Tab-separated table of C-alpha atoms (C1' of nucleotides) in Angstrom:
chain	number	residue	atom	x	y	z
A	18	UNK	CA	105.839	0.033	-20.885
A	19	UNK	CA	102.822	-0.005	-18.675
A	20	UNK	CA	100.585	-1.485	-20.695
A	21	UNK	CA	97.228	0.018	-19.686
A	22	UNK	CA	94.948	-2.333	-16.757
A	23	UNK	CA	91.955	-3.457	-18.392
A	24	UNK	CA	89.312	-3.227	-15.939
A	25	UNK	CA	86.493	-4.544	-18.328
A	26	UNK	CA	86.326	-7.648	-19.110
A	27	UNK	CA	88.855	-9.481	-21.603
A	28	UNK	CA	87.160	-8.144	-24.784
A	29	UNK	CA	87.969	-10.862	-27.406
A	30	UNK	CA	89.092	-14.080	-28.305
A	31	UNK	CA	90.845	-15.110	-24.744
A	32	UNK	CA	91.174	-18.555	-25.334
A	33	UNK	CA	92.804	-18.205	-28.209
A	34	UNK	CA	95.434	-15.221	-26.616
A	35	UNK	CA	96.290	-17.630	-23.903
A	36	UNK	CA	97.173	-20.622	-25.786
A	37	UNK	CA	99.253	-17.689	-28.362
A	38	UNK	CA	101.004	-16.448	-24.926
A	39	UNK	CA	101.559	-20.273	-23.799
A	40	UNK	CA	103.639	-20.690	-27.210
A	41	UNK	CA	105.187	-17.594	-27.040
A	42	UNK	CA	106.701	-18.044	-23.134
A	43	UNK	CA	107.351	-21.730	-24.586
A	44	UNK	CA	109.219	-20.341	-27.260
A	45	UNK	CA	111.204	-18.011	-25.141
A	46	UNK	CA	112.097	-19.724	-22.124
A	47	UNK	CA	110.952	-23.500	-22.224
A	48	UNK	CA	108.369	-25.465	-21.373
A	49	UNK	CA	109.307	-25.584	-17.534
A	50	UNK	CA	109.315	-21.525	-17.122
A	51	UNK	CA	105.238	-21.875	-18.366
A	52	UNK	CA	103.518	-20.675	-15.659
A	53	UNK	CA	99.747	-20.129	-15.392
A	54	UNK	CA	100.106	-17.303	-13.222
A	55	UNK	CA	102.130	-15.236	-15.754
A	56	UNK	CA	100.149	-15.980	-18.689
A	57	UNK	CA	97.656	-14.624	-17.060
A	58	UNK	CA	99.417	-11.408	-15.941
A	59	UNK	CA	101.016	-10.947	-19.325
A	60	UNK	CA	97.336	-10.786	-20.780
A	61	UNK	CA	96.652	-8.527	-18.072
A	62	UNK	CA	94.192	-10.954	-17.007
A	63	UNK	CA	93.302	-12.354	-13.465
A	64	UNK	CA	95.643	-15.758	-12.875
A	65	UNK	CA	92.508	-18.141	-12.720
A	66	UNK	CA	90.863	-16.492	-15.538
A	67	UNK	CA	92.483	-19.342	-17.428
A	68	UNK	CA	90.259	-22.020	-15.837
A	69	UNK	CA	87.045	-20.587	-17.908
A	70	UNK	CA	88.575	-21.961	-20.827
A	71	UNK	CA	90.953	-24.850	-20.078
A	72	UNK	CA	90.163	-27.167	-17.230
A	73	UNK	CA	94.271	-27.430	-16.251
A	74	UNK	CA	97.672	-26.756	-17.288
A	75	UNK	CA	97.969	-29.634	-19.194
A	76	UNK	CA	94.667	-28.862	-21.301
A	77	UNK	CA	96.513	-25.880	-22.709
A	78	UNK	CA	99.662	-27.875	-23.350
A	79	UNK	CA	97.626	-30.414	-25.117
A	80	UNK	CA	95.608	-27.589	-27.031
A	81	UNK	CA	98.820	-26.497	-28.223
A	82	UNK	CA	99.784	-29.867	-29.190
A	83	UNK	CA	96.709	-29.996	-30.902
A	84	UNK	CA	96.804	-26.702	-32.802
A	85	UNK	CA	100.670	-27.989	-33.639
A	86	UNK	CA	99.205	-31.088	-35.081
A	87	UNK	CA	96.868	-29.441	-37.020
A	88	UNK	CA	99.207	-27.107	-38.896
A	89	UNK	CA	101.907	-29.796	-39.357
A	90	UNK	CA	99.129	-32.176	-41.175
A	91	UNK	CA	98.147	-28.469	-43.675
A	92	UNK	CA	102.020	-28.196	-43.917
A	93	UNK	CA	102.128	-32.045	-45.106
A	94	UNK	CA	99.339	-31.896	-47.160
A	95	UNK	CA	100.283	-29.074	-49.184
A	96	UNK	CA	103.910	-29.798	-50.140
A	97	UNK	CA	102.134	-33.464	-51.017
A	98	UNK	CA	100.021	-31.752	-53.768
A	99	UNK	CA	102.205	-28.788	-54.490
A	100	UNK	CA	104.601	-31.002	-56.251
A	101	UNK	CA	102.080	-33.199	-57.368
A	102	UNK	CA	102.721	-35.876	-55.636
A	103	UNK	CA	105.073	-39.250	-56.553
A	104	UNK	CA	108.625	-38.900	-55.656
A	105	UNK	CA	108.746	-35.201	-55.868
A	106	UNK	CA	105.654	-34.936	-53.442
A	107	UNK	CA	107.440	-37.240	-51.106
A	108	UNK	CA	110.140	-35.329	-50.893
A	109	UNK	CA	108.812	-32.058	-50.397
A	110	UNK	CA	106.714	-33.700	-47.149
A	111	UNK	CA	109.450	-34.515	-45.852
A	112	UNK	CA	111.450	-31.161	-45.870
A	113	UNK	CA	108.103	-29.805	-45.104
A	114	UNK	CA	108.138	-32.052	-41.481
A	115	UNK	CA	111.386	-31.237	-40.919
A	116	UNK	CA	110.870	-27.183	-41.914
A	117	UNK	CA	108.090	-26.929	-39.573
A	118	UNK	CA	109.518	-28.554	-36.442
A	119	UNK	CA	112.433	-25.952	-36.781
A	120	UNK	CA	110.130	-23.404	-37.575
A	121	UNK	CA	107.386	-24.314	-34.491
A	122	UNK	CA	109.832	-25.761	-31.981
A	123	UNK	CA	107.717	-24.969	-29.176
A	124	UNK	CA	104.737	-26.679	-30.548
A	125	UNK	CA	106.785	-29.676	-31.486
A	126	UNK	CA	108.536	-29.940	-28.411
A	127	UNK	CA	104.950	-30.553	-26.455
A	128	UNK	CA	103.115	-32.413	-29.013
A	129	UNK	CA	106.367	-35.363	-28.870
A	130	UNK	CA	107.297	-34.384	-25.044
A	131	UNK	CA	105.316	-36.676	-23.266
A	132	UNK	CA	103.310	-33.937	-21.662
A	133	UNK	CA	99.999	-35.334	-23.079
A	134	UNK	CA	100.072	-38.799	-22.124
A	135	UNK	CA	96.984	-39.582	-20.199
A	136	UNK	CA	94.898	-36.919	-22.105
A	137	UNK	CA	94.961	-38.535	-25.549
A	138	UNK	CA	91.430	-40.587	-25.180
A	139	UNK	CA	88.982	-39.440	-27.968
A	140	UNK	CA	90.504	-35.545	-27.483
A	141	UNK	CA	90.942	-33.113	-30.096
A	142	UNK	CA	94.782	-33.567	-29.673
A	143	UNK	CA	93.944	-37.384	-30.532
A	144	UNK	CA	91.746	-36.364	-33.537
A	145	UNK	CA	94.749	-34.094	-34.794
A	146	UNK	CA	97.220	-36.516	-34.065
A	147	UNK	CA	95.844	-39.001	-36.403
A	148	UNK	CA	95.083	-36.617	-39.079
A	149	UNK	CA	98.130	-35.638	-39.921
A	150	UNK	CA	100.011	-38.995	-39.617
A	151	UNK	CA	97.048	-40.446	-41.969
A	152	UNK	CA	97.742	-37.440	-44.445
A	153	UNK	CA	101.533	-39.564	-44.698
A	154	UNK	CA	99.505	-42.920	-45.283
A	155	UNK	CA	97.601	-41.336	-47.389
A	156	UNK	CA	100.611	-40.245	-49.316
A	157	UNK	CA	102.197	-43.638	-49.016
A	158	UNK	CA	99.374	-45.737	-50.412
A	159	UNK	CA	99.301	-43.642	-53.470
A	160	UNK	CA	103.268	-43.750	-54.189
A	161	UNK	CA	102.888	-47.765	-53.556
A	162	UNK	CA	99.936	-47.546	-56.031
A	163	UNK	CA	102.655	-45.839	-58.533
A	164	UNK	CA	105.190	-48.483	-58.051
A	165	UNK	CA	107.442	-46.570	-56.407
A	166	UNK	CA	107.333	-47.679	-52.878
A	167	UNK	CA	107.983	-51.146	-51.843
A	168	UNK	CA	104.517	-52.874	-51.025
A	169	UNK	CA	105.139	-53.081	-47.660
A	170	UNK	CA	102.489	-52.789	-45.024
A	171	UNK	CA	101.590	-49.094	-45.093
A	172	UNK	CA	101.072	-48.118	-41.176
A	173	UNK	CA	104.682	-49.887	-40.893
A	174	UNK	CA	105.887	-47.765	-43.881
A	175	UNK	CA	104.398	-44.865	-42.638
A	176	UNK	CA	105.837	-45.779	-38.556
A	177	UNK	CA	109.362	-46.425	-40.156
A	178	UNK	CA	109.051	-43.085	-42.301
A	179	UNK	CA	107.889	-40.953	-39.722
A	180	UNK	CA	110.309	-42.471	-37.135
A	181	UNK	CA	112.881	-40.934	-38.969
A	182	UNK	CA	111.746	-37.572	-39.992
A	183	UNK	CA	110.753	-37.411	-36.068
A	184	UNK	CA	114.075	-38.405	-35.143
A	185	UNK	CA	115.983	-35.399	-37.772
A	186	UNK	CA	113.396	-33.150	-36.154
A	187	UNK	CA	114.436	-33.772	-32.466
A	188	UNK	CA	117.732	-32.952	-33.328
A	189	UNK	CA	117.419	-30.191	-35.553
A	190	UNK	CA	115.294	-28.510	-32.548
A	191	UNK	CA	117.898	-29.497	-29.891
A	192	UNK	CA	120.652	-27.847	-32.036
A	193	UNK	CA	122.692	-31.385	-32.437
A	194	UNK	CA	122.398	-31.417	-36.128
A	195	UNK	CA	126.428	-31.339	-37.319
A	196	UNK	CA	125.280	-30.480	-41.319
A	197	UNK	CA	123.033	-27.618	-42.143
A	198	UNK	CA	119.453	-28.689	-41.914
A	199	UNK	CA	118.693	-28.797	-45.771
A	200	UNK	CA	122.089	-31.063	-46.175
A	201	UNK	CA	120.503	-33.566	-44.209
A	202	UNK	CA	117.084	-33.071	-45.546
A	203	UNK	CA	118.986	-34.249	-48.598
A	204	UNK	CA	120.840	-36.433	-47.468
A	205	UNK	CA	118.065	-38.404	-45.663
A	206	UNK	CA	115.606	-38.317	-49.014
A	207	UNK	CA	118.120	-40.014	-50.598
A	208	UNK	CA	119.322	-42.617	-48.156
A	209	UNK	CA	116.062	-43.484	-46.792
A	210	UNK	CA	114.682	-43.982	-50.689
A	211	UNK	CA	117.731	-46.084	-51.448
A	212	UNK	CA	119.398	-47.667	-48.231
A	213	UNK	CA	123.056	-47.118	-47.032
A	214	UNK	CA	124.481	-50.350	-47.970
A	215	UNK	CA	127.253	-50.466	-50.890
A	216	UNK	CA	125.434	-49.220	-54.081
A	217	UNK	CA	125.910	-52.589	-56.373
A	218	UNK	CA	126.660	-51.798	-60.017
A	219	UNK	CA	125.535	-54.844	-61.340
A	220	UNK	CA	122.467	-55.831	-59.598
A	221	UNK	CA	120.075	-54.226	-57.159
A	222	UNK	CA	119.311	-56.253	-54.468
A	223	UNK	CA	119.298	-59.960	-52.897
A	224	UNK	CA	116.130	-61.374	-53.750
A	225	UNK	CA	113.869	-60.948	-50.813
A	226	UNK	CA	110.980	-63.450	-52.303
A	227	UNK	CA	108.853	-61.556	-54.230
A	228	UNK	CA	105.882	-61.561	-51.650
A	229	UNK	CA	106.901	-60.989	-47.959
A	230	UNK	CA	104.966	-62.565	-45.397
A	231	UNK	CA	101.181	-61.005	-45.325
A	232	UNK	CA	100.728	-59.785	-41.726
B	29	UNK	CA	105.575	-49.044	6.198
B	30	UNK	CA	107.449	-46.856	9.080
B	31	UNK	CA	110.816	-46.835	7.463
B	32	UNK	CA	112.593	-46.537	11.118
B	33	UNK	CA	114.129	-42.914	11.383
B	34	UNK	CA	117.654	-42.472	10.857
B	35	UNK	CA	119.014	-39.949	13.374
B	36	UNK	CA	122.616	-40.809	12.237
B	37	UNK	CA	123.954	-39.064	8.939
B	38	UNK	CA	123.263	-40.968	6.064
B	39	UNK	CA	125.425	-44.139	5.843
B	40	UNK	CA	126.495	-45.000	2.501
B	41	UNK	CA	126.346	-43.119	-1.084
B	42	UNK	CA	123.613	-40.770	-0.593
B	43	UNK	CA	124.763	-39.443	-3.764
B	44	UNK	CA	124.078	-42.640	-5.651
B	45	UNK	CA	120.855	-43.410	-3.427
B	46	UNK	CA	119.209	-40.154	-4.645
B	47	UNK	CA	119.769	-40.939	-8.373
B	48	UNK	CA	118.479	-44.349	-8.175
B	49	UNK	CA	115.366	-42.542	-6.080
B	50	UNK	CA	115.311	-40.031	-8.678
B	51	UNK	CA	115.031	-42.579	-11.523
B	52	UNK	CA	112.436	-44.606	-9.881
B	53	UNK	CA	110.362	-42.086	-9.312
B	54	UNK	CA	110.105	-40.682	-12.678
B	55	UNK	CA	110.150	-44.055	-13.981
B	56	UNK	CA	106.726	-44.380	-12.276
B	57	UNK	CA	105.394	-40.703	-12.271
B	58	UNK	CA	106.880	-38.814	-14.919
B	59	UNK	CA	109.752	-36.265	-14.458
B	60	UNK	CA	107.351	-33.751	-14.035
B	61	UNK	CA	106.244	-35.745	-10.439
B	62	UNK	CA	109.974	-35.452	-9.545
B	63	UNK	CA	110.336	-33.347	-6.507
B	64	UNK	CA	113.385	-33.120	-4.564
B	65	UNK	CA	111.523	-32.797	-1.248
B	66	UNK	CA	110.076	-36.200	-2.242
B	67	UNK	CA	113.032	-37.904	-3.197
B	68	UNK	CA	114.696	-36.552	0.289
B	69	UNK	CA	112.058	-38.115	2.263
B	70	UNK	CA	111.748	-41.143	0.716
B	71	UNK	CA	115.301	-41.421	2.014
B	72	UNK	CA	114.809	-40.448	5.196
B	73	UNK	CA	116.684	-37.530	4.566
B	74	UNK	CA	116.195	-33.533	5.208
B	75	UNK	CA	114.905	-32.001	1.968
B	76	UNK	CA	117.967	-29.985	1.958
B	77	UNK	CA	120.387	-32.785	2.003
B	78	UNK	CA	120.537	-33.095	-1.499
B	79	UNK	CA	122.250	-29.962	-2.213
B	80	UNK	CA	125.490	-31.408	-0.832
B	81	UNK	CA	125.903	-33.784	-4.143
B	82	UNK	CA	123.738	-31.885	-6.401
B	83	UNK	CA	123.609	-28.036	-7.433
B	84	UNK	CA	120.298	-28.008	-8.216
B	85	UNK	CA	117.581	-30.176	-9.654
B	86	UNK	CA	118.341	-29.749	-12.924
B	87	UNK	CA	121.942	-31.136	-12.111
B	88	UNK	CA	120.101	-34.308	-10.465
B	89	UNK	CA	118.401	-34.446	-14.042
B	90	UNK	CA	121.499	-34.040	-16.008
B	91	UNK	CA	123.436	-37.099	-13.520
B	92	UNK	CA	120.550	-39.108	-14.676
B	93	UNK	CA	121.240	-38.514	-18.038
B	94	UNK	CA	124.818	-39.246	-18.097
B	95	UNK	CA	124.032	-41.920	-16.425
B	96	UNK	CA	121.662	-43.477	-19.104
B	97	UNK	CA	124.475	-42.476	-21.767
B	98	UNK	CA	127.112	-44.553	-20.480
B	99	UNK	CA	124.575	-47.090	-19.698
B	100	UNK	CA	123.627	-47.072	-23.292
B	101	UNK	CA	126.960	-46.655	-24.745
B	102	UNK	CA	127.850	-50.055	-22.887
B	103	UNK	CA	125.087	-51.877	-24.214
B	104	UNK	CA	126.089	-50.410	-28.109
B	105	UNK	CA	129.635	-51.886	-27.358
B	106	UNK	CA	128.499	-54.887	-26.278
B	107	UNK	CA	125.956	-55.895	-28.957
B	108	UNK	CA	128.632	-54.664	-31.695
B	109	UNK	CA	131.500	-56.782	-29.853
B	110	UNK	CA	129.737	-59.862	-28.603
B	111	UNK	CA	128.090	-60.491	-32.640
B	112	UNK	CA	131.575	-59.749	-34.131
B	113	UNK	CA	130.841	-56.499	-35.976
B	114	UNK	CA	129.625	-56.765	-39.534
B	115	UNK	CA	125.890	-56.983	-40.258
B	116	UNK	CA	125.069	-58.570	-37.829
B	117	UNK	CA	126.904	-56.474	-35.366
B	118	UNK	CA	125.074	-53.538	-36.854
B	119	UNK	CA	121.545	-55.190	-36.392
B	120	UNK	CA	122.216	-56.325	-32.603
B	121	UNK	CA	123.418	-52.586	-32.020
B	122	UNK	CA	120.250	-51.301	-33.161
B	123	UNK	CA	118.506	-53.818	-31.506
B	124	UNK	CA	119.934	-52.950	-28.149
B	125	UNK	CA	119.720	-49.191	-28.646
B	126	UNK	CA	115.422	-49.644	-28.394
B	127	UNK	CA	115.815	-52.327	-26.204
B	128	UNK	CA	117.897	-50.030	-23.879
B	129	UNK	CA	115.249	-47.383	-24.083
B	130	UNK	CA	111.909	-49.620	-24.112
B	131	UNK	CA	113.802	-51.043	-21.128
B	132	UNK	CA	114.614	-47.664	-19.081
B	133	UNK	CA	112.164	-45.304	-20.250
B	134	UNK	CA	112.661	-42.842	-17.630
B	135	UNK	CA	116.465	-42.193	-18.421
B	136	UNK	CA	115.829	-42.110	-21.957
B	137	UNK	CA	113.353	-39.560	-21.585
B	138	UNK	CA	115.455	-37.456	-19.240
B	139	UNK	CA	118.661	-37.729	-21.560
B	140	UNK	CA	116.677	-36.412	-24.763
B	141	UNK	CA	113.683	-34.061	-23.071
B	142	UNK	CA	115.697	-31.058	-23.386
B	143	UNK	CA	115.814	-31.036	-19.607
B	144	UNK	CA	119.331	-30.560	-20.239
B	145	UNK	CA	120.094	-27.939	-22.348
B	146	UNK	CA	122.398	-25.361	-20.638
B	147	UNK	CA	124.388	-27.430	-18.828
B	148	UNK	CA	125.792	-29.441	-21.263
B	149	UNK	CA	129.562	-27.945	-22.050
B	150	UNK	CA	132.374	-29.510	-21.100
B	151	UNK	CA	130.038	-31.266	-18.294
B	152	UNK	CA	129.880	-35.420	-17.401
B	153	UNK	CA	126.519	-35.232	-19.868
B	154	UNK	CA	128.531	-33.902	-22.536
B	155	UNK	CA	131.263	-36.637	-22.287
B	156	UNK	CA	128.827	-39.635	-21.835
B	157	UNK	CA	126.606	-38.457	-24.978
B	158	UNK	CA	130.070	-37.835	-27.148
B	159	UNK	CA	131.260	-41.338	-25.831
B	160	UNK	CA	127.947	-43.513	-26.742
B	161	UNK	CA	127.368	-41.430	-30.140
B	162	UNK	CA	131.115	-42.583	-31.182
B	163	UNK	CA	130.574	-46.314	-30.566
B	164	UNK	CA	127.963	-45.626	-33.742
B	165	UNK	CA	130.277	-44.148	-35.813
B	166	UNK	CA	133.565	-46.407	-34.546
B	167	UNK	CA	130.910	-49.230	-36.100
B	168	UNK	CA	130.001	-47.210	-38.909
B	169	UNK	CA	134.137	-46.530	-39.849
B	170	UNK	CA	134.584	-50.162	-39.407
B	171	UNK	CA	131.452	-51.284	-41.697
B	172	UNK	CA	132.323	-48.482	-44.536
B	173	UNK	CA	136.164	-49.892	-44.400
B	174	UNK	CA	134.773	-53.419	-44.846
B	175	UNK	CA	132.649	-52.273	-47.970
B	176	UNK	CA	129.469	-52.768	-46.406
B	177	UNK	CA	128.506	-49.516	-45.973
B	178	UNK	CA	128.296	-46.693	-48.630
B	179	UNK	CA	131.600	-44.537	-47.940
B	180	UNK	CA	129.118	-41.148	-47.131
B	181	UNK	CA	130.521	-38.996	-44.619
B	182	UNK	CA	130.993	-40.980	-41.042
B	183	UNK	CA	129.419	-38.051	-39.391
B	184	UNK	CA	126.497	-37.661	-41.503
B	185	UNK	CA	125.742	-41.315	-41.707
B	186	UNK	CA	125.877	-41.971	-38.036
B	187	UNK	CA	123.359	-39.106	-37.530
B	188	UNK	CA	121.036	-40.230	-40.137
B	189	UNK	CA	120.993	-43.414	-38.737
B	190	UNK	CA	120.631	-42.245	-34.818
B	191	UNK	CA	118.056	-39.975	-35.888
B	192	UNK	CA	116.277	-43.256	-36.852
B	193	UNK	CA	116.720	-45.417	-33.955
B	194	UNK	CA	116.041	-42.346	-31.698
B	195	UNK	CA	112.738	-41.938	-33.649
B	196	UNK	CA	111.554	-45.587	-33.319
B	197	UNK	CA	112.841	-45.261	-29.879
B	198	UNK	CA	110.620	-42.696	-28.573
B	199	UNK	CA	107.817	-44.068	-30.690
B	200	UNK	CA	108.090	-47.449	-28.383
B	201	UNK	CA	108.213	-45.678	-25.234
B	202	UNK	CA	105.330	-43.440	-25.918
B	203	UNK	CA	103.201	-46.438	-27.095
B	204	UNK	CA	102.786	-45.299	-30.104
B	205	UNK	CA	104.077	-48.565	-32.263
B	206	UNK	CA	100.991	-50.383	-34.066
B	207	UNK	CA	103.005	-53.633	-34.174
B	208	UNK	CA	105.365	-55.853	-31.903
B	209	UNK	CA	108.455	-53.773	-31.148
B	210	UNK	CA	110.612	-57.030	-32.790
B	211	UNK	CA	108.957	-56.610	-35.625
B	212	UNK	CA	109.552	-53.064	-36.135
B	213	UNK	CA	113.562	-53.850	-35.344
B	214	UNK	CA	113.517	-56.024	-37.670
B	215	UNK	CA	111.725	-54.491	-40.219
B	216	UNK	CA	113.344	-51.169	-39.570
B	217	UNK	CA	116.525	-52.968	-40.127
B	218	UNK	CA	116.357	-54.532	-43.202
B	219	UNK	CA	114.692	-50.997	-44.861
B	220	UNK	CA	117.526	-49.166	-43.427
B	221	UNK	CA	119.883	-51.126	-45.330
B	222	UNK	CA	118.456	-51.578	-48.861
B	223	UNK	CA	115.939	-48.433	-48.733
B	224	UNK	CA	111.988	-48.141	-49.152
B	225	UNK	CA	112.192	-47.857	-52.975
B	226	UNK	CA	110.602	-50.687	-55.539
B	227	UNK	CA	113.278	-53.663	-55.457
B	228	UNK	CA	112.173	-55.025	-58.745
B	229	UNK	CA	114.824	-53.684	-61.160
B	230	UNK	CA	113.254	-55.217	-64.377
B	231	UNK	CA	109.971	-53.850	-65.200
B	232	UNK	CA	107.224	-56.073	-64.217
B	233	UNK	CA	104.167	-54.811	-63.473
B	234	UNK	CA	102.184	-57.408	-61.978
B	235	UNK	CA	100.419	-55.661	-58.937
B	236	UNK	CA	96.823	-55.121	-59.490
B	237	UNK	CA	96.841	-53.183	-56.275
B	238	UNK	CA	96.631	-56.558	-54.137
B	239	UNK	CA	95.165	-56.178	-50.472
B	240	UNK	CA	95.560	-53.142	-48.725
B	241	UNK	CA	95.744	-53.121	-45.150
B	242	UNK	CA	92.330	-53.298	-44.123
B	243	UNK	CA	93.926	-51.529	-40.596
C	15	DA	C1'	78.898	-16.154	-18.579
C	16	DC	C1'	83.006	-14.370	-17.329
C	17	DC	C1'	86.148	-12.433	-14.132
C	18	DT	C1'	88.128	-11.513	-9.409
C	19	DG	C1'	90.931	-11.865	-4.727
C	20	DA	C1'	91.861	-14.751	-0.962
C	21	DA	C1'	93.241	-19.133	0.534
C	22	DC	C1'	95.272	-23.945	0.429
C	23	DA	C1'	98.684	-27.196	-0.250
C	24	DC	C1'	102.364	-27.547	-2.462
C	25	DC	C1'	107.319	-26.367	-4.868
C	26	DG	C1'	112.969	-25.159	-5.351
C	27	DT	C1'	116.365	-22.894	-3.010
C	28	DT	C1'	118.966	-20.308	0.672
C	29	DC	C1'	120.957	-19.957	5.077
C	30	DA	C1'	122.294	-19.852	9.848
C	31	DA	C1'	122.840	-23.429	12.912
C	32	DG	C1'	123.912	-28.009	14.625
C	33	DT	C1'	127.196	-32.570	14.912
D	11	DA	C1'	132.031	-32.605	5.783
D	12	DC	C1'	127.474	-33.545	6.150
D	13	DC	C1'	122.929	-32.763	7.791
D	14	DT	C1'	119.034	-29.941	9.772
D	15	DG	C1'	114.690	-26.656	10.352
D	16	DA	C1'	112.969	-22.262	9.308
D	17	DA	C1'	112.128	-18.984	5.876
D	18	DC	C1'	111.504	-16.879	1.142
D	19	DA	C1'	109.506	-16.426	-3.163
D	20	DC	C1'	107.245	-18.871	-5.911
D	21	DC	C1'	103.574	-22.565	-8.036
D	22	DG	C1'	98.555	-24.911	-9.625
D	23	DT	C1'	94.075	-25.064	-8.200
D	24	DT	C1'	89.663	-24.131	-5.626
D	25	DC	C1'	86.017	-21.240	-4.238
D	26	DA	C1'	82.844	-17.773	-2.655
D	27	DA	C1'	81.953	-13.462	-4.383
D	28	DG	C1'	81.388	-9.787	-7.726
D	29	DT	C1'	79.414	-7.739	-12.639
DNA sequence: ACCTGAACACCGTTCAAGT
DNA sequence: ACCTGAACACCGTTCAAGT
């Protein structure tokens, strides 16, 4: 609709419209159709405009991974409290992971897509990165506090945990979930709480020795 | 080192030359290094030549992936077959689907990137990935008529339990495991089978919150 | 400071032409 | 059939130059 040329300068928050155009093309056509040149033109902007605020292309991929990051970890936090933690809290952080990779499957895609490998040294996408997987630690210390978590150790709690809600995420996003997504949010909660073997009626499990060996 | 110039055609399977390149190039660059004009001349070939066994590059990608998927779906049957099924043919299954993917990286990434999306109906892709996701749930049918498995849908409980492996999987390729990638098998494993939840059954309350991990 | 056009060294893909 | 070089329409990135 020939959107009018700008011939001042790019009056606002550019930085910030260029990363929101670099999600939007993601969104639309993939990572691989994200080209510099049309962000630019879509902003109505010059195509190296882009370099006054990101050094490269794969600056603004990892900004995006960062901003993703950072709104997965508010996302986690807030079903955590919302339902007030314990098993209920657990729960809901886990439909919340799941909920937002479906939701943001552009962001996810490039924060878990390998796109960011080399950048990840003391970077705002590192910074993010570990925020939000510490908000699950934090989560999981507390619910082994309460007795209902196995006192396992908590970063391989937290790895095994978010292993799996990555792994339901991937393939909600790449459409090769069979179940609707919120049947296998379900279904998940409950298997990963109580395992898939044979539910015993008479007792619970083999005994493991109390104390499993410390490191 | 002056590879000598090939005037003649290309002798043997170009076709199967160019994958192999393909793989090894990624494998050391990322897919996003992969250019066709590269592979072509690292074969002494015209950068053209490849369009006589592949449509485009995203076709190369997509041979790579079926490639990986039969690759993988062999080393599921194996580990299943060669332990005798059971438990223990459930754990060395596991165990070989990260070992497979710790052990080609580059495949693994191609065959779950999303590099593949559109092509994949009724294609060679399509058939591999069907065949290697039913040697999980020919295992799973097998384990759930032997009563060690909970009778849950076969479907739903072979995704659940991909989406776990695939999770862990992509964890150990991107580096991002805190322990021994052994040690995560095994724990993974044994939580995967009797759950993350409390085992003690009787009440007992004996923790005084003993050492955290100091990380 | 922030933006610009021109230029460089690349891409994937097509196509008429060779053997 | 299989391979080739030339050509087309793109890229990311750099840089001297504008305001």
């Amino acid at each position: 609709m020939a959107k009018k040329r700008q011939h001042r300068y790019h009056h606002g928050d550019l930085s910030r419209a260029l990363l929101q155009e670099a999600v939007h093309t993601i969104q639309k056509d993939g990572v691989d159709a994200l080209t510099l040149r049309q962000v630019g033109s879509r902003l109505g902007v010059s195509r190296t405009a882009l370099y006054r605020h990101f050094a490269d292309k794969s600056a603004l991929l990892a900004a995006v991974a960062a901003e993703g990051f950072r709104m997965l970890r508010v996302q986690l936090e807030q079903a955590w409290q919302e339902n007030g933690g314990g098993t209920e809290g657990f729960a809901a952080m886990g439909a919340a992971y799941i909920r937002f990779a479906v939701a943001h499957p552009s962001h996810y895609r490039v924060m878990f897509g390998g796109y960011v490998r080399g950048a990840a040294q003391g970077t705002e996408l590192e910074r993010e990165g570990g925020a939000a997987f510490q908000a699950l630690v934090d989560a999981i210390f507390a619910l082994q506090r309460d007795g209902i978590l196995r006192k396992d150790h908590p970063l391989e709690l937290a790895q095994y945990i978010w292993a799996h809600v990555h792994g339901i995420a991937m393939f909600a996003i790449d459409g090769l979930l069979r179940q609707p997504v919120d049947e296998v949010i379900r279904f998940s909660h409950e298997r990963m709480l109580g395992g898939i073997v044979t539910a015993k009626t008479s007792d619970q499990r083999p005994a493991t020795s109390d104390q499993r060996g410390v490191e």
